[in-house]
């Protein structure tokens, strides 16, 4: 190592003697041994640096996992890039509204009459009391879907045929978890579930549990034939389904929207309705009218991750420059024996990157320890075993970048010491280095203050939502879902409840105020402003 640092001539001689690869490997191994020796001798300093970087990396990785999960919603479907939800734009009073409720015949009509549409499917949410023998459960995550549903969406079948699973009236497809809940370890295909004590449902398929990053998370799929009503195929006035279309490749989506709008206006000429297509990739983070409500949080938390990583890097730089006086004589001695500035800089870069990757290993341990609280807080399922190779490569690159960024200033500043003055006076105390440290401290505290203020605002908003007056007493109010039997005998049911002295009042509604599934259209009143086509903007 000493011969390699004595000058260019000696370095060239060694390169010729040993070969460039062996020489570089020897130098790298020497740098590594020096870095490890420094860490062993300066335990407190190394611990502070590693702990700061590890905490920063752990927080950054967990936030990036959340961001990746949000951006990856619904993208596991094979045809995700060609799937669109049909949204309806219409006039409600003096306002233009957008929602995904569409009529039952729209999917079939679009599939048969618009060449750009390869396939289409409609479905609507369904709740009810499901029973098998002595097992009875109220299922909220059920839906009624037409036979083409599994042609559009990629939900792998464990048993049954996706092409015919929902073709027959009374057929149903369940997830593997639901199959185990009702039928245990036995065969589910051919078994019969009873819905609301009136409808018999024969199991024709079992699919794998739907991933958590899906907006279509249903446990039971019921065949639309027999469930949607006898007149549903021709009923363009009732809008209660979500309709998705699968387009052919390289089609004009604007042209498809124009044809869909013309189709529904020909059926409902008195109503000014436009149909717009929303890509499946934007279903989770964008509203039906295109506002980036979810993307705001993605950008916000991405900025938080960047701030945390920057703070951790600045902390490393400040600690390194604060100890620069103790390393000045080391740098001076290395230069006296022939080390160049680039070699000294590489040494500092090596130490920084080594500390950063050690911090990454510690961060992985911290993530494992914090995985439970993180999953509870975010509703995600953080598991390091599920990290894709691309995500792992991204973490390695981020760690390498953090190491280079952390070691950039120490490498440049410390390698610039003049040997004679460094050996005589230690370090050249100039105002410039002190000013930089002060600037970095100010930036670090500014970013920390921004994070604290943001955290305080979010906490205040959450407290406001939890404690705001909603117009009713939540603590003393109970609700239950009505099945067909209760609905038909509501008056007797209400009378029986009112006999209980602890019951003050009983009321029923089609939908909870906090959970509205649909709205009424076509309501008119005296003096209503007539909607014009220009008000819709299509």
PDB file of N, CA, C and O in Angstrom, residues 298-334:
ATOM      1  N   UNK A 298     -49.440  10.659  -1.499  1.00  0.00           N
ATOM      2  CA  UNK A 298     -48.237   9.994  -1.999  1.00  0.00           C
ATOM      3  C   UNK A 298     -47.090  10.987  -2.110  1.00  0.00           C
ATOM      4  O   UNK A 298     -45.967  10.721  -1.666  1.00  0.00           O
ATOM      5  N   UNK A 299     -47.352  12.153  -2.703  1.00  0.00           N
ATOM      6  CA  UNK A 299     -46.311  13.174  -2.800  1.00  0.00           C
ATOM      7  C   UNK A 299     -45.888  13.677  -1.424  1.00  0.00           C
ATOM      8  O   UNK A 299     -44.691  13.914  -1.180  1.00  0.00           O
ATOM      9  N   UNK A 300     -46.855  13.845  -0.529  1.00  0.00           N
ATOM     10  CA  UNK A 300     -46.564  14.358   0.802  1.00  0.00           C
ATOM     11  C   UNK A 300     -45.639  13.405   1.564  1.00  0.00           C
ATOM     12  O   UNK A 300     -44.615  13.822   2.126  1.00  0.00           O
ATOM     13  N   UNK A 301     -45.981  12.131   1.575  1.00  0.00           N
ATOM     14  CA  UNK A 301     -45.163  11.174   2.317  1.00  0.00           C
ATOM     15  C   UNK A 301     -43.831  10.896   1.610  1.00  0.00           C
ATOM     16  O   UNK A 301     -42.831  10.584   2.275  1.00  0.00           O
ATOM     17  N   UNK A 302     -43.797  11.016   0.294  1.00  0.00           N
ATOM     18  CA  UNK A 302     -42.517  10.897  -0.407  1.00  0.00           C
ATOM     19  C   UNK A 302     -41.584  12.030   0.011  1.00  0.00           C
ATOM     20  O   UNK A 302     -40.376  11.823   0.213  1.00  0.00           O
ATOM     21  N   UNK A 303     -42.133  13.243   0.143  1.00  0.00           N
ATOM     22  CA  UNK A 303     -41.327  14.376   0.604  1.00  0.00           C
ATOM     23  C   UNK A 303     -40.837  14.148   2.034  1.00  0.00           C
ATOM     24  O   UNK A 303     -39.684  14.471   2.368  1.00  0.00           O
ATOM     25  N   UNK A 304     -41.686  13.569   2.880  1.00  0.00           N
ATOM     26  CA  UNK A 304     -41.275  13.272   4.258  1.00  0.00           C
ATOM     27  C   UNK A 304     -40.104  12.289   4.257  1.00  0.00           C
ATOM     28  O   UNK A 304     -39.130  12.459   5.003  1.00  0.00           O
ATOM     29  N   UNK A 305     -40.200  11.245   3.415  1.00  0.00           N
ATOM     30  CA  UNK A 305     -39.107  10.272   3.327  1.00  0.00           C
ATOM     31  C   UNK A 305     -37.813  10.946   2.895  1.00  0.00           C
ATOM     32  O   UNK A 305     -36.733  10.675   3.443  1.00  0.00           O
ATOM     33  N   UNK A 306     -37.899  11.849   1.905  1.00  0.00           N
ATOM     34  CA  UNK A 306     -36.703  12.560   1.446  1.00  0.00           C
ATOM     35  C   UNK A 306     -36.143  13.447   2.553  1.00  0.00           C
ATOM     36  O   UNK A 306     -34.918  13.492   2.761  1.00  0.00           O
ATOM     37  N   UNK A 307     -37.012  14.140   3.286  1.00  0.00           N
ATOM     38  CA  UNK A 307     -36.547  14.998   4.377  1.00  0.00           C
ATOM     39  C   UNK A 307     -35.831  14.189   5.455  1.00  0.00           C
ATOM     40  O   UNK A 307     -34.773  14.595   5.959  1.00  0.00           O
ATOM     41  N   UNK A 308     -36.416  13.053   5.812  1.00  0.00           N
ATOM     42  CA  UNK A 308     -35.801  12.222   6.859  1.00  0.00           C
ATOM     43  C   UNK A 308     -34.424  11.741   6.425  1.00  0.00           C
ATOM     44  O   UNK A 308     -33.463  11.762   7.208  1.00  0.00           O
ATOM     45  N   UNK A 309     -34.303  11.313   5.171  1.00  0.00           N
ATOM     46  CA  UNK A 309     -33.010  10.840   4.682  1.00  0.00           C
ATOM     47  C   UNK A 309     -32.002  11.979   4.626  1.00  0.00           C
ATOM     48  O   UNK A 309     -30.820  11.795   4.965  1.00  0.00           O
ATOM     49  N   UNK A 310     -32.437  13.159   4.210  1.00  0.00           N
ATOM     50  CA  UNK A 310     -31.533  14.318   4.162  1.00  0.00           C
ATOM     51  C   UNK A 310     -31.065  14.688   5.559  1.00  0.00           C
ATOM     52  O   UNK A 310     -29.885  14.988   5.782  1.00  0.00           O
ATOM     53  N   UNK A 311     -31.986  14.659   6.523  1.00  0.00           N
ATOM     54  CA  UNK A 311     -31.612  14.972   7.907  1.00  0.00           C
ATOM     55  C   UNK A 311     -30.564  13.984   8.425  1.00  0.00           C
ATOM     56  O   UNK A 311     -29.597  14.364   9.088  1.00  0.00           O
ATOM     57  N   UNK A 312     -30.756  12.698   8.132  1.00  0.00           N
ATOM     58  CA  UNK A 312     -29.789  11.690   8.575  1.00  0.00           C
ATOM     59  C   UNK A 312     -28.423  11.921   7.919  1.00  0.00           C
ATOM     60  O   UNK A 312     -27.373  11.786   8.585  1.00  0.00           O
ATOM     61  N   UNK A 313     -28.407  12.267   6.634  1.00  0.00           N
ATOM     62  CA  UNK A 313     -27.134  12.529   5.943  1.00  0.00           C
ATOM     63  C   UNK A 313     -26.451  13.768   6.499  1.00  0.00           C
ATOM     64  O   UNK A 313     -25.228  13.787   6.681  1.00  0.00           O
ATOM     65  N   UNK A 314     -27.238  14.820   6.751  1.00  0.00           N
ATOM     66  CA  UNK A 314     -26.653  16.044   7.328  1.00  0.00           C
ATOM     67  C   UNK A 314     -26.077  15.769   8.703  1.00  0.00           C
ATOM     68  O   UNK A 314     -25.012  16.290   9.072  1.00  0.00           O
ATOM     69  N   UNK A 315     -26.768  14.941   9.467  1.00  0.00           N
ATOM     70  CA  UNK A 315     -26.256  14.578  10.794  1.00  0.00           C
ATOM     71  C   UNK A 315     -24.894  13.903  10.690  1.00  0.00           C
ATOM     72  O   UNK A 315     -23.971  14.200  11.466  1.00  0.00           O
ATOM     73  N   UNK A 316     -24.728  13.015   9.694  1.00  0.00           N
ATOM     74  CA  UNK A 316     -23.441  12.347   9.485  1.00  0.00           C
ATOM     75  C   UNK A 316     -22.374  13.353   9.083  1.00  0.00           C
ATOM     76  O   UNK A 316     -21.237  13.316   9.589  1.00  0.00           O
ATOM     77  N   UNK A 317     -22.701  14.272   8.174  1.00  0.00           N
ATOM     78  CA  UNK A 317     -21.731  15.268   7.723  1.00  0.00           C
ATOM     79  C   UNK A 317     -21.293  16.153   8.880  1.00  0.00           C
ATOM     80  O   UNK A 317     -20.099  16.435   9.045  1.00  0.00           O
ATOM     81  N   UNK A 318     -22.245  16.587   9.702  1.00  0.00           N
ATOM     82  CA  UNK A 318     -21.893  17.451  10.830  1.00  0.00           C
ATOM     83  C   UNK A 318     -20.966  16.741  11.807  1.00  0.00           C
ATOM     84  O   UNK A 318     -20.007  17.333  12.317  1.00  0.00           O
ATOM     85  N   UNK A 319     -21.258  15.483  12.096  1.00  0.00           N
ATOM     86  CA  UNK A 319     -20.392  14.734  13.003  1.00  0.00           C
ATOM     87  C   UNK A 319     -19.000  14.539  12.403  1.00  0.00           C
ATOM     88  O   UNK A 319     -17.993  14.623  13.116  1.00  0.00           O
ATOM     89  N   UNK A 320     -18.935  14.294  11.097  1.00  0.00           N
ATOM     90  CA  UNK A 320     -17.639  14.070  10.447  1.00  0.00           C
ATOM     91  C   UNK A 320     -16.810  15.338  10.427  1.00  0.00           C
ATOM     92  O   UNK A 320     -15.610  15.314  10.725  1.00  0.00           O
ATOM     93  N   UNK A 321     -17.435  16.452  10.074  1.00  0.00           N
ATOM     94  CA  UNK A 321     -16.673  17.704  10.027  1.00  0.00           C
ATOM     95  C   UNK A 321     -16.295  18.181  11.423  1.00  0.00           C
ATOM     96  O   UNK A 321     -15.263  18.825  11.608  1.00  0.00           O
ATOM     97  N   UNK A 322     -17.139  17.867  12.416  1.00  0.00           N
ATOM     98  CA  UNK A 322     -16.806  18.254  13.790  1.00  0.00           C
ATOM     99  C   UNK A 322     -15.562  17.522  14.284  1.00  0.00           C
ATOM    100  O   UNK A 322     -14.829  18.024  15.153  1.00  0.00           O
ATOM    101  N   UNK A 323     -15.286  16.347  13.750  1.00  0.00           N
ATOM    102  CA  UNK A 323     -14.110  15.574  14.156  1.00  0.00           C
ATOM    103  C   UNK A 323     -12.941  15.746  13.178  1.00  0.00           C
ATOM    104  O   UNK A 323     -11.959  15.024  13.248  1.00  0.00           O
ATOM    105  N   UNK A 324     -13.081  16.706  12.282  1.00  0.00           N
ATOM    106  CA  UNK A 324     -12.045  16.856  11.255  1.00  0.00           C
ATOM    107  C   UNK A 324     -10.686  17.208  11.837  1.00  0.00           C
ATOM    108  O   UNK A 324      -9.640  16.822  11.300  1.00  0.00           O
ATOM    109  N   UNK A 325     -10.669  17.954  12.963  1.00  0.00           N
ATOM    110  CA  UNK A 325      -9.386  18.316  13.557  1.00  0.00           C
ATOM    111  C   UNK A 325      -8.621  17.084  14.018  1.00  0.00           C
ATOM    112  O   UNK A 325      -7.397  17.013  13.897  1.00  0.00           O
ATOM    113  N   UNK A 326      -9.334  16.084  14.509  1.00  0.00           N
ATOM    114  CA  UNK A 326      -8.670  14.876  14.996  1.00  0.00           C
ATOM    115  C   UNK A 326      -8.118  14.038  13.850  1.00  0.00           C
ATOM    116  O   UNK A 326      -7.247  13.206  14.056  1.00  0.00           O
ATOM    117  N   UNK A 327      -8.645  14.244  12.627  1.00  0.00           N
ATOM    118  CA  UNK A 327      -8.177  13.458  11.489  1.00  0.00           C
ATOM    119  C   UNK A 327      -7.216  14.248  10.605  1.00  0.00           C
ATOM    120  O   UNK A 327      -6.738  13.721   9.601  1.00  0.00           O
ATOM    121  N   UNK A 328      -6.967  15.523  10.951  1.00  0.00           N
ATOM    122  CA  UNK A 328      -6.106  16.344  10.111  1.00  0.00           C
ATOM    123  C   UNK A 328      -4.687  15.776  10.052  1.00  0.00           C
ATOM    124  O   UNK A 328      -4.075  15.696   8.976  1.00  0.00           O
ATOM    125  N   UNK A 329      -4.140  15.386  11.211  1.00  0.00           N
ATOM    126  CA  UNK A 329      -2.782  14.853  11.218  1.00  0.00           C
ATOM    127  C   UNK A 329      -2.704  13.515  10.490  1.00  0.00           C
ATOM    128  O   UNK A 329      -1.688  13.203   9.860  1.00  0.00           O
ATOM    129  N   UNK A 330      -3.780  12.731  10.579  1.00  0.00           N
ATOM    130  CA  UNK A 330      -3.803  11.475   9.818  1.00  0.00           C
ATOM    131  C   UNK A 330      -3.715  11.750   8.325  1.00  0.00           C
ATOM    132  O   UNK A 330      -2.943  11.114   7.597  1.00  0.00           O
ATOM    133  N   UNK A 331      -4.500  12.733   7.856  1.00  0.00           N
ATOM    134  CA  UNK A 331      -4.470  13.086   6.440  1.00  0.00           C
ATOM    135  C   UNK A 331      -3.100  13.620   6.054  1.00  0.00           C
ATOM    136  O   UNK A 331      -2.544  13.268   5.007  1.00  0.00           O
ATOM    137  N   UNK A 332      -2.537  14.489   6.922  1.00  0.00           N
ATOM    138  CA  UNK A 332      -1.218  15.037   6.630  1.00  0.00           C
ATOM    139  C   UNK A 332      -0.158  13.957   6.529  1.00  0.00           C
ATOM    140  O   UNK A 332       0.691  13.981   5.624  1.00  0.00           O
ATOM    141  N   UNK A 333      -0.195  12.992   7.440  1.00  0.00           N
ATOM    142  CA  UNK A 333       0.788  11.911   7.418  1.00  0.00           C
ATOM    143  C   UNK A 333       0.632  11.055   6.168  1.00  0.00           C
ATOM    144  O   UNK A 333       1.617  10.656   5.544  1.00  0.00           O
ATOM    145  N   UNK A 334      -0.603  10.775   5.777  1.00  0.00           N
ATOM    146  CA  UNK A 334      -0.835   9.970   4.576  1.00  0.00           C
ATOM    147  C   UNK A 334      -0.318  10.678   3.341  1.00  0.00           C
ATOM    148  O   UNK A 334       0.226  10.055   2.425  1.00  0.00           O
TER     149      UNK A 334
END
